[in-house]
Amino acid sequence: MIISILGIWGILLNRRNILIMSMPIESMLLAVNLNFLVFSISLDDMMGQSFASLVPTVAAVESAIGLAIFVITFRVRGTIAVESINCIQG
Amino acid sequence: MDLPGPIHEILVLFLGFVLLLGGLGLVLLTNPIYSAFSLGLVLVCISLFYFLLNSYFVAVAQLLIYVGAINVLIIFAVMFVNGSEWSKDKNYWTIGDGFTSLVCITIVFSRMTTIPDTSWYGILWTTRSNQIVEQGLINNVQ
């Protein structure tokens, strides 16, 4: 879907701020969910709809934990530019 | 929904157009609060798509969970870290940005040309054959 490619493009473009980078990830998950539903409707299979109600759960949990980590990082370091988050490096 | 044919088509096209606009706004807008609201628009649009596809539960669940919880959480986090102050400097497109744009446009066009041309009939037949096997087993048990 075009929305998933827009999400990939959004991640690659908005690299200055890690908080903005989490939003196109949500849109990619959304595009995959839409794909699941459309194929479930057209192929007359119920597995697609039951999976499409589990995917937002995963997305919600992942975005909540990610945002919590970003906010605490900002509080500790005072900046959320991507270049300055290199604790793991080295 | 069981709408008449033309209204269904017009709604799908309109929602797709608004969805594209929201997606472009999500990617290209510099102010993080604007792109967070654009994400909210994208979520509401896809929820309306789900209504059109007769899956009412997923649509309402998406409205409640995505728009009501995740979007609010994102806007809260953006306001917490003073997101709108980070967008004061103009961001110019680098050569890397142009290259990724080219790659992404190539991916879009290749997908748009190959997806209508693949024969989904083969995949459909394998799912149908699973159901036929299940029917056979159920009949044998009974």
PDB file of C-alpha atoms in Angstrom:
ATOM      1  CA  MET A   1       0.000   0.000   0.000  1.00  0.00           C
ATOM      2  CA  ILE A   2       1.037   3.532  -0.600  1.00  0.00           C
ATOM      3  CA  ILE A   3       0.649   4.404   3.066  1.00  0.00           C
ATOM      4  CA  SER A   4       3.319   1.906   4.084  1.00  0.00           C
ATOM      5  CA  ILE A   5       5.741   3.362   1.560  1.00  0.00           C
ATOM      6  CA  LEU A   6       4.884   6.842   2.836  1.00  0.00           C
ATOM      7  CA  GLY A   7       5.735   5.551   6.290  1.00  0.00           C
ATOM      8  CA  ILE A   8       9.106   4.229   5.157  1.00  0.00           C
ATOM      9  CA  TRP A   9       9.787   7.519   3.403  1.00  0.00           C
ATOM     10  CA  GLY A  10       8.750   9.402   6.526  1.00  0.00           C
ATOM     11  CA  ILE A  11      11.193   7.482   8.667  1.00  0.00           C
ATOM     12  CA  LEU A  12      13.990   8.164   6.240  1.00  0.00           C
ATOM     13  CA  LEU A  13      13.182  11.866   5.937  1.00  0.00           C
ATOM     14  CA  ASN A  14      12.517  12.873   9.538  1.00  0.00           C
ATOM     15  CA  ARG A  15      15.736  11.767  11.100  1.00  0.00           C
ATOM     16  CA  ARG A  16      16.417  14.830  13.152  1.00  0.00           C
ATOM     17  CA  ASN A  17      13.918  14.008  15.899  1.00  0.00           C
ATOM     18  CA  ILE A  18      13.220  10.555  17.210  1.00  0.00           C
ATOM     19  CA  LEU A  19       9.725  11.478  18.374  1.00  0.00           C
ATOM     20  CA  ILE A  20       8.635  12.326  14.825  1.00  0.00           C
ATOM     21  CA  MET A  21      10.168   9.063  13.647  1.00  0.00           C
ATOM     22  CA  SER A  22       7.723   7.026  15.719  1.00  0.00           C
ATOM     23  CA  MET A  23       4.702   8.421  13.872  1.00  0.00           C
ATOM     24  CA  PRO A  24       5.340   6.948  10.417  1.00  0.00           C
ATOM     25  CA  ILE A  25       5.974   3.608  12.130  1.00  0.00           C
ATOM     26  CA  GLU A  26       2.388   3.798  13.349  1.00  0.00           C
ATOM     27  CA  SER A  27       1.196   4.557   9.845  1.00  0.00           C
ATOM     28  CA  MET A  28       3.084   1.533   8.486  1.00  0.00           C
ATOM     29  CA  LEU A  29       1.384  -0.722  11.003  1.00  0.00           C
ATOM     30  CA  LEU A  30      -1.915   0.823  10.013  1.00  0.00           C
ATOM     31  CA  ALA A  31      -1.317   0.128   6.338  1.00  0.00           C
ATOM     32  CA  VAL A  32      -0.551  -3.522   7.103  1.00  0.00           C
ATOM     33  CA  ASN A  33      -3.753  -3.722   9.116  1.00  0.00           C
ATOM     34  CA  LEU A  34      -5.766  -2.320   6.220  1.00  0.00           C
ATOM     35  CA  ASN A  35      -4.163  -4.852   3.940  1.00  0.00           C
ATOM     36  CA  PHE A  36      -5.177  -7.658   6.287  1.00  0.00           C
ATOM     37  CA  LEU A  37      -8.783  -6.483   6.340  1.00  0.00           C
ATOM     38  CA  VAL A  38      -9.097  -5.959   2.603  1.00  0.00           C
ATOM     39  CA  PHE A  39      -7.758  -9.416   1.861  1.00  0.00           C
ATOM     40  CA  SER A  40      -9.937 -10.935   4.539  1.00  0.00           C
ATOM     41  CA  ILE A  41     -13.025  -9.397   3.000  1.00  0.00           C
ATOM     42  CA  SER A  42     -12.175 -10.318  -0.553  1.00  0.00           C
ATOM     43  CA  LEU A  43     -11.049 -13.895   0.202  1.00  0.00           C
ATOM     44  CA  ASP A  44     -13.928 -14.511   2.626  1.00  0.00           C
ATOM     45  CA  ASP A  45     -11.681 -15.673   5.431  1.00  0.00           C
ATOM     46  CA  MET A  46     -12.302 -14.761   9.065  1.00  0.00           C
ATOM     47  CA  MET A  47      -8.661 -15.120  10.121  1.00  0.00           C
ATOM     48  CA  GLY A  48      -7.845 -11.759   8.603  1.00  0.00           C
ATOM     49  CA  GLN A  49     -10.328  -9.857  10.726  1.00  0.00           C
ATOM     50  CA  SER A  50      -9.315 -11.608  13.930  1.00  0.00           C
ATOM     51  CA  PHE A  51      -5.699 -10.802  13.187  1.00  0.00           C
ATOM     52  CA  ALA A  52      -6.582  -7.234  12.299  1.00  0.00           C
ATOM     53  CA  SER A  53      -7.961  -6.718  15.793  1.00  0.00           C
ATOM     54  CA  LEU A  54      -4.729  -7.987  17.359  1.00  0.00           C
ATOM     55  CA  VAL A  55      -2.334  -5.795  15.395  1.00  0.00           C
ATOM     56  CA  PRO A  56      -3.488  -2.472  16.933  1.00  0.00           C
ATOM     57  CA  THR A  57      -2.875  -3.979  20.352  1.00  0.00           C
ATOM     58  CA  VAL A  58       0.756  -4.611  19.476  1.00  0.00           C
ATOM     59  CA  ALA A  59       1.063  -1.158  17.925  1.00  0.00           C
ATOM     60  CA  ALA A  60      -0.450   0.526  20.959  1.00  0.00           C
ATOM     61  CA  VAL A  61       1.865  -1.237  23.383  1.00  0.00           C
ATOM     62  CA  GLU A  62       4.942  -0.587  21.272  1.00  0.00           C
ATOM     63  CA  SER A  63       4.190   3.097  20.820  1.00  0.00           C
ATOM     64  CA  ALA A  64       3.410   3.584  24.505  1.00  0.00           C
ATOM     65  CA  ILE A  65       6.677   2.022  25.611  1.00  0.00           C
ATOM     66  CA  GLY A  66       8.617   3.887  22.947  1.00  0.00           C
ATOM     67  CA  LEU A  67       7.139   7.242  23.905  1.00  0.00           C
ATOM     68  CA  ALA A  68       7.855   6.597  27.575  1.00  0.00           C
ATOM     69  CA  ILE A  69      11.492   5.875  26.759  1.00  0.00           C
ATOM     70  CA  PHE A  70      11.768   9.001  24.592  1.00  0.00           C
ATOM     71  CA  VAL A  71      10.278  11.254  27.230  1.00  0.00           C
ATOM     72  CA  ILE A  72      12.627   9.954  29.907  1.00  0.00           C
ATOM     73  CA  THR A  73      15.567  10.315  27.518  1.00  0.00           C
ATOM     74  CA  PHE A  74      14.620  13.933  26.988  1.00  0.00           C
ATOM     75  CA  ARG A  75      14.369  14.483  30.688  1.00  0.00           C
ATOM     76  CA  VAL A  76      17.782  12.946  31.326  1.00  0.00           C
ATOM     77  CA  ARG A  77      19.673  14.414  28.416  1.00  0.00           C
ATOM     78  CA  GLY A  78      17.824  17.564  27.474  1.00  0.00           C
ATOM     79  CA  THR A  79      17.740  16.784  23.771  1.00  0.00           C
ATOM     80  CA  ILE A  80      16.046  14.327  21.483  1.00  0.00           C
ATOM     81  CA  ALA A  81      18.158  14.790  18.396  1.00  0.00           C
ATOM     82  CA  VAL A  82      19.048  11.415  17.015  1.00  0.00           C
ATOM     83  CA  GLU A  83      22.770  12.120  16.849  1.00  0.00           C
ATOM     84  CA  SER A  84      23.087  12.432  20.592  1.00  0.00           C
ATOM     85  CA  ILE A  85      21.521   9.075  21.461  1.00  0.00           C
ATOM     86  CA  ASN A  86      24.611   6.904  21.154  1.00  0.00           C
ATOM     87  CA  CYS A  87      25.002   5.190  24.515  1.00  0.00           C
ATOM     88  CA  ILE A  88      24.961   1.734  22.989  1.00  0.00           C
ATOM     89  CA  GLN A  89      27.559   2.638  20.390  1.00  0.00           C
ATOM     90  CA  GLY A  90      31.139   1.737  20.893  1.00  0.00           C
TER      91      GLY A  90
ATOM     92  CA  MET B   1     -21.822  -1.106   4.432  1.00  0.00           C
ATOM     93  CA  ASP B   2     -24.484  -1.935   1.898  1.00  0.00           C
ATOM     94  CA  LEU B   3     -24.405   1.346   0.055  1.00  0.00           C
ATOM     95  CA  PRO B   4     -25.339   1.653  -3.584  1.00  0.00           C
ATOM     96  CA  GLY B   5     -22.485   1.207  -6.012  1.00  0.00           C
ATOM     97  CA  PRO B   6     -21.565   4.750  -7.039  1.00  0.00           C
ATOM     98  CA  ILE B   7     -21.736   6.153  -3.502  1.00  0.00           C
ATOM     99  CA  HIS B   8     -19.397   3.398  -2.354  1.00  0.00           C
ATOM    100  CA  GLU B   9     -16.909   4.162  -5.107  1.00  0.00           C
ATOM    101  CA  ILE B  10     -17.043   7.896  -4.504  1.00  0.00           C
ATOM    102  CA  LEU B  11     -16.520   7.426  -0.773  1.00  0.00           C
ATOM    103  CA  VAL B  12     -13.561   5.103  -1.345  1.00  0.00           C
ATOM    104  CA  LEU B  13     -11.952   7.550  -3.739  1.00  0.00           C
ATOM    105  CA  PHE B  14     -12.576  10.524  -1.459  1.00  0.00           C
ATOM    106  CA  LEU B  15     -11.224   8.735   1.600  1.00  0.00           C
ATOM    107  CA  GLY B  16      -8.203   7.579  -0.342  1.00  0.00           C
ATOM    108  CA  PHE B  17      -7.499  11.118  -1.455  1.00  0.00           C
ATOM    109  CA  VAL B  18      -7.791  12.520   2.073  1.00  0.00           C
ATOM    110  CA  LEU B  19      -5.629   9.637   3.278  1.00  0.00           C
ATOM    111  CA  LEU B  20      -2.927  10.488   0.772  1.00  0.00           C
ATOM    112  CA  LEU B  21      -3.035  14.143   1.782  1.00  0.00           C
ATOM    113  CA  GLY B  22      -2.772  13.198   5.450  1.00  0.00           C
ATOM    114  CA  GLY B  23       0.121  10.873   4.761  1.00  0.00           C
ATOM    115  CA  LEU B  24       1.993  13.521   2.832  1.00  0.00           C
ATOM    116  CA  GLY B  25       1.338  16.009   5.604  1.00  0.00           C
ATOM    117  CA  LEU B  26       2.598  13.498   8.164  1.00  0.00           C
ATOM    118  CA  VAL B  27       5.863  13.128   6.301  1.00  0.00           C
ATOM    119  CA  LEU B  28       6.512  16.600   4.982  1.00  0.00           C
ATOM    120  CA  LEU B  29       5.307  18.996   7.689  1.00  0.00           C
ATOM    121  CA  THR B  30       8.089  20.399   9.844  1.00  0.00           C
ATOM    122  CA  ASN B  31       6.159  21.203  13.019  1.00  0.00           C
ATOM    123  CA  PRO B  32       5.740  17.964  15.006  1.00  0.00           C
ATOM    124  CA  ILE B  33       2.326  18.986  16.328  1.00  0.00           C
ATOM    125  CA  TYR B  34       1.045  19.461  12.777  1.00  0.00           C
ATOM    126  CA  SER B  35       2.293  16.022  11.819  1.00  0.00           C
ATOM    127  CA  ALA B  36       0.752  14.512  14.965  1.00  0.00           C
ATOM    128  CA  PHE B  37      -2.638  15.942  13.999  1.00  0.00           C
ATOM    129  CA  SER B  38      -2.116  14.711  10.471  1.00  0.00           C
ATOM    130  CA  LEU B  39      -1.523  11.248  11.927  1.00  0.00           C
ATOM    131  CA  GLY B  40      -4.867  11.627  13.680  1.00  0.00           C
ATOM    132  CA  LEU B  41      -6.500  12.437  10.333  1.00  0.00           C
ATOM    133  CA  VAL B  42      -4.935   9.334   8.771  1.00  0.00           C
ATOM    134  CA  LEU B  43      -6.209   7.165  11.641  1.00  0.00           C
ATOM    135  CA  VAL B  44      -9.763   8.518  11.341  1.00  0.00           C
ATOM    136  CA  CYS B  45      -9.692   8.009   7.560  1.00  0.00           C
ATOM    137  CA  ILE B  46      -8.640   4.397   7.871  1.00  0.00           C
ATOM    138  CA  SER B  47     -11.299   3.839  10.494  1.00  0.00           C
ATOM    139  CA  LEU B  48     -13.901   5.079   7.990  1.00  0.00           C
ATOM    140  CA  PHE B  49     -12.397   2.693   5.443  1.00  0.00           C
ATOM    141  CA  TYR B  50     -13.011  -0.152   7.865  1.00  0.00           C
ATOM    142  CA  PHE B  51     -16.650   0.947   8.149  1.00  0.00           C
ATOM    143  CA  LEU B  52     -16.947   0.689   4.380  1.00  0.00           C
ATOM    144  CA  LEU B  53     -15.496  -2.838   4.489  1.00  0.00           C
ATOM    145  CA  ASN B  54     -18.265  -4.144   6.799  1.00  0.00           C
ATOM    146  CA  SER B  55     -15.881  -4.695   9.700  1.00  0.00           C
ATOM    147  CA  TYR B  56     -17.553  -2.573  12.305  1.00  0.00           C
ATOM    148  CA  PHE B  57     -15.787  -3.870  15.381  1.00  0.00           C
ATOM    149  CA  VAL B  58     -12.298  -3.214  14.083  1.00  0.00           C
ATOM    150  CA  ALA B  59     -13.369   0.272  12.983  1.00  0.00           C
ATOM    151  CA  VAL B  60     -14.693   1.249  16.399  1.00  0.00           C
ATOM    152  CA  ALA B  61     -11.756  -0.438  18.137  1.00  0.00           C
ATOM    153  CA  GLN B  62      -9.413   1.536  15.919  1.00  0.00           C
ATOM    154  CA  LEU B  63     -11.228   4.777  16.711  1.00  0.00           C
ATOM    155  CA  LEU B  64     -11.083   4.117  20.415  1.00  0.00           C
ATOM    156  CA  ILE B  65      -7.580   2.710  20.672  1.00  0.00           C
ATOM    157  CA  TYR B  66      -5.655   4.501  17.965  1.00  0.00           C
ATOM    158  CA  VAL B  67      -7.242   7.919  17.887  1.00  0.00           C
ATOM    159  CA  GLY B  68      -8.432   8.050  21.460  1.00  0.00           C
ATOM    160  CA  ALA B  69      -5.375   6.669  23.167  1.00  0.00           C
ATOM    161  CA  ILE B  70      -2.305   6.543  20.954  1.00  0.00           C
ATOM    162  CA  ASN B  71      -2.798   9.846  19.178  1.00  0.00           C
ATOM    163  CA  VAL B  72      -3.461  11.600  22.476  1.00  0.00           C
ATOM    164  CA  LEU B  73      -0.344   9.968  23.909  1.00  0.00           C
ATOM    165  CA  ILE B  74       1.757  11.130  20.973  1.00  0.00           C
ATOM    166  CA  ILE B  75       0.465  14.696  21.201  1.00  0.00           C
ATOM    167  CA  PHE B  76       1.093  14.623  24.934  1.00  0.00           C
ATOM    168  CA  ALA B  77       4.664  13.447  24.415  1.00  0.00           C
ATOM    169  CA  VAL B  78       5.285  16.027  21.683  1.00  0.00           C
ATOM    170  CA  MET B  79       4.088  18.809  23.927  1.00  0.00           C
ATOM    171  CA  PHE B  80       6.070  17.423  26.817  1.00  0.00           C
ATOM    172  CA  VAL B  81       9.386  17.600  25.028  1.00  0.00           C
ATOM    173  CA  ASN B  82       8.657  21.024  23.493  1.00  0.00           C
ATOM    174  CA  GLY B  83       8.447  19.570  20.019  1.00  0.00           C
ATOM    175  CA  SER B  84       7.443  22.759  18.272  1.00  0.00           C
ATOM    176  CA  GLU B  85      10.672  24.474  19.257  1.00  0.00           C
ATOM    177  CA  TRP B  86      12.721  22.017  17.263  1.00  0.00           C
ATOM    178  CA  SER B  87      11.209  23.022  13.958  1.00  0.00           C
ATOM    179  CA  LYS B  88      12.251  26.646  13.873  1.00  0.00           C
ATOM    180  CA  ASP B  89      15.222  26.048  11.585  1.00  0.00           C
ATOM    181  CA  LYS B  90      14.423  25.400   7.973  1.00  0.00           C
ATOM    182  CA  ASN B  91      15.293  21.908   6.904  1.00  0.00           C
ATOM    183  CA  TYR B  92      16.755  21.669   3.462  1.00  0.00           C
ATOM    184  CA  TRP B  93      16.564  18.489   1.466  1.00  0.00           C
ATOM    185  CA  THR B  94      19.933  16.793   1.296  1.00  0.00           C
ATOM    186  CA  ILE B  95      21.148  14.532  -1.474  1.00  0.00           C
ATOM    187  CA  GLY B  96      20.259  11.563   0.726  1.00  0.00           C
ATOM    188  CA  ASP B  97      16.690  12.791   0.949  1.00  0.00           C
ATOM    189  CA  GLY B  98      16.485  13.003  -2.824  1.00  0.00           C
ATOM    190  CA  PHE B  99      17.875   9.501  -3.182  1.00  0.00           C
ATOM    191  CA  THR B 100      15.391   8.021  -0.714  1.00  0.00           C
ATOM    192  CA  SER B 101      12.584   9.853  -2.499  1.00  0.00           C
ATOM    193  CA  LEU B 102      13.660   8.296  -5.793  1.00  0.00           C
ATOM    194  CA  VAL B 103      13.834   4.830  -4.250  1.00  0.00           C
ATOM    195  CA  CYS B 104      10.429   5.206  -2.620  1.00  0.00           C
ATOM    196  CA  ILE B 105       8.789   6.476  -5.819  1.00  0.00           C
ATOM    197  CA  THR B 106      10.302   3.512  -7.664  1.00  0.00           C
ATOM    198  CA  ILE B 107       8.893   1.125  -5.082  1.00  0.00           C
ATOM    199  CA  VAL B 108       5.437   2.756  -5.379  1.00  0.00           C
ATOM    200  CA  PHE B 109       5.369   2.462  -9.163  1.00  0.00           C
ATOM    201  CA  SER B 110       6.667  -1.098  -9.188  1.00  0.00           C
ATOM    202  CA  ARG B 111       4.025  -2.138  -6.652  1.00  0.00           C
ATOM    203  CA  MET B 112       1.261  -0.348  -8.515  1.00  0.00           C
ATOM    204  CA  THR B 113       2.178  -2.153 -11.717  1.00  0.00           C
ATOM    205  CA  THR B 114       2.797  -5.643 -10.338  1.00  0.00           C
ATOM    206  CA  ILE B 115      -0.061  -6.001  -7.869  1.00  0.00           C
ATOM    207  CA  PRO B 116      -2.887  -5.796 -10.469  1.00  0.00           C
ATOM    208  CA  ASP B 117      -0.957  -8.160 -12.741  1.00  0.00           C
ATOM    209  CA  THR B 118      -0.304 -11.038 -10.333  1.00  0.00           C
ATOM    210  CA  SER B 119      -2.729 -13.894 -10.435  1.00  0.00           C
ATOM    211  CA  TRP B 120      -4.225 -13.971  -6.970  1.00  0.00           C
ATOM    212  CA  TYR B 121      -6.333 -16.872  -8.203  1.00  0.00           C
ATOM    213  CA  GLY B 122      -3.578 -19.339  -7.294  1.00  0.00           C
ATOM    214  CA  ILE B 123      -3.486 -18.102  -3.705  1.00  0.00           C
ATOM    215  CA  LEU B 124      -7.277 -18.130  -3.541  1.00  0.00           C
ATOM    216  CA  TRP B 125      -7.308 -21.723  -4.725  1.00  0.00           C
ATOM    217  CA  THR B 126      -4.916 -22.844  -1.963  1.00  0.00           C
ATOM    218  CA  THR B 127      -7.104 -21.281   0.754  1.00  0.00           C
ATOM    219  CA  ARG B 128     -10.167 -22.866  -0.815  1.00  0.00           C
ATOM    220  CA  SER B 129      -8.411 -26.243  -0.910  1.00  0.00           C
ATOM    221  CA  ASN B 130      -7.731 -25.994   2.845  1.00  0.00           C
ATOM    222  CA  GLN B 131     -11.433 -25.491   3.447  1.00  0.00           C
ATOM    223  CA  ILE B 132     -12.264 -28.427   1.179  1.00  0.00           C
ATOM    224  CA  VAL B 133      -9.883 -30.628   3.171  1.00  0.00           C
ATOM    225  CA  GLU B 134     -11.494 -29.460   6.419  1.00  0.00           C
ATOM    226  CA  GLN B 135     -14.960 -30.265   5.081  1.00  0.00           C
ATOM    227  CA  GLY B 136     -13.775 -33.717   4.098  1.00  0.00           C
ATOM    228  CA  LEU B 137     -12.357 -34.402   7.552  1.00  0.00           C
ATOM    229  CA  ILE B 138     -15.503 -33.168   9.278  1.00  0.00           C
ATOM    230  CA  ASN B 139     -17.654 -35.380   7.068  1.00  0.00           C
ATOM    231  CA  ASN B 140     -15.429 -38.363   7.813  1.00  0.00           C
ATOM    232  CA  VAL B 141     -15.676 -37.789  11.568  1.00  0.00           C
ATOM    233  CA  GLN B 142     -19.440 -37.584  11.407  1.00  0.00           C
TER     234      GLN B 142
END
